[in-house]
């Protein structure tokens, strides 16, 4: 062992089994630079509760949504 410190940029970040770099694990698609502005095509009073949460084609594959706060007015069904 030496006293010479190795810098992170000099460390090999390639996966030992599939030759992908570690950065490929965290790829999430295109980068968005959000400026905090509003979408001009969005209706001014639109919120998540206004969005249709029904699965397409009336499928039953949707998972239940965790409800928070006092705004939930449906009955909770215990399974």
Short mmCIF file of C-alpha atoms in Angstrom, two decimals:
data_model
loop_
_atom_site.label_atom_id
_atom_site.label_comp_id
_atom_site.label_asym_id
_atom_site.label_seq_id
_atom_site.Cartn_x
_atom_site.Cartn_y
_atom_site.Cartn_z
CA UNK A 1 0.00 0.00 0.00
CA UNK A 2 1.26 3.46 -0.82
CA UNK A 3 0.51 6.89 0.54
CA UNK A 4 -0.36 8.04 -2.97
CA UNK A 5 -4.10 8.67 -3.19
CA UNK A 6 -6.01 7.52 -6.25
CA UNK A 7 -8.45 10.04 -7.69
CA UNK A 8 -12.02 8.93 -8.55
CA UNK A 9 -11.59 10.01 -12.16
CA UNK A 10 -8.74 7.49 -12.42
CA UNK A 11 -10.84 4.58 -11.08
CA UNK A 12 -12.25 2.20 -13.71
CA UNK A 13 -16.05 2.54 -13.51
CA UNK A 14 -16.76 -0.29 -15.96
CA UNK A 15 -18.98 -3.13 -14.72
CA UNK A 16 -16.77 -6.23 -14.42
CA UNK A 17 -19.25 -8.57 -16.15
CA UNK A 18 -20.99 -6.64 -18.92
CA UNK A 19 -18.59 -3.80 -19.84
CA UNK A 20 -21.12 -1.05 -19.12
CA UNK A 21 -20.01 2.00 -17.20
CA UNK A 22 -21.60 2.69 -13.82
CA UNK A 23 -23.19 5.83 -15.25
CA UNK A 24 -25.35 3.72 -17.56
CA UNK A 25 -27.15 2.37 -14.50
CA UNK A 26 -28.51 5.79 -13.73
CA UNK A 27 -29.61 6.85 -17.21
CA UNK A 28 -33.12 8.25 -16.98
CA UNK A 29 -33.76 9.62 -20.42
CA UNK A 30 -33.56 13.20 -21.66
CA UNK A 31 -32.55 15.89 -19.22
CA UNK A 32 -35.16 18.54 -18.48
CA UNK A 33 -34.11 21.97 -17.33
CA UNK A 34 -37.15 23.14 -15.41
CA UNK A 35 -37.34 26.88 -15.00
CA UNK A 36 -40.29 26.82 -12.62
CA UNK A 37 -42.54 28.34 -15.25
CA UNK A 38 -45.98 27.11 -16.26
CA UNK A 39 -46.95 25.27 -19.40
CA UNK A 40 -48.86 27.77 -21.58
CA UNK A 41 -50.99 24.94 -23.00
CA UNK A 42 -52.11 23.75 -19.58
CA UNK A 43 -55.46 24.88 -18.25
CA UNK A 44 -54.94 27.26 -15.32
CA UNK A 45 -56.94 25.29 -12.72
CA UNK A 46 -55.84 21.80 -13.73
CA UNK A 47 -54.51 19.70 -10.84
CA UNK A 48 -53.71 16.03 -10.29
CA UNK A 49 -57.22 15.35 -8.99
CA UNK A 50 -58.53 16.52 -12.39
CA UNK A 51 -56.40 14.00 -14.29
CA UNK A 52 -58.13 10.78 -15.38
CA UNK A 53 -56.57 7.94 -13.39
CA UNK A 54 -58.61 5.16 -15.00
CA UNK A 55 -56.50 2.54 -16.77
CA UNK A 56 -56.93 2.40 -20.56
CA UNK A 57 -59.56 0.10 -22.06
CA UNK A 58 -61.33 -0.33 -18.68
CA UNK A 59 -58.66 -2.77 -17.53
CA UNK A 60 -58.52 -3.78 -13.88
CA UNK A 61 -54.73 -3.59 -13.75
CA UNK A 62 -54.43 -0.29 -11.90
CA UNK A 63 -52.91 -0.37 -8.44
CA UNK A 64 -54.55 1.40 -5.55
CA UNK A 65 -53.35 4.91 -4.84
CA UNK A 66 -52.26 5.90 -1.36
CA UNK A 67 -54.59 8.64 -0.16
CA UNK A 68 -53.30 11.37 2.13
CA UNK A 69 -54.81 14.24 3.99
CA UNK A 70 -58.41 15.09 4.72
CA UNK A 71 -59.62 15.40 1.12
CA UNK A 72 -60.34 11.70 0.56
CA UNK A 73 -64.10 11.17 0.57
CA UNK A 74 -64.28 7.49 -0.42
CA UNK A 75 -64.69 4.45 1.78
CA UNK A 76 -61.55 2.57 2.70
CA UNK A 77 -61.87 -1.13 1.96
CA UNK A 78 -59.69 -3.38 4.08
CA UNK A 79 -58.43 -6.46 2.27
#
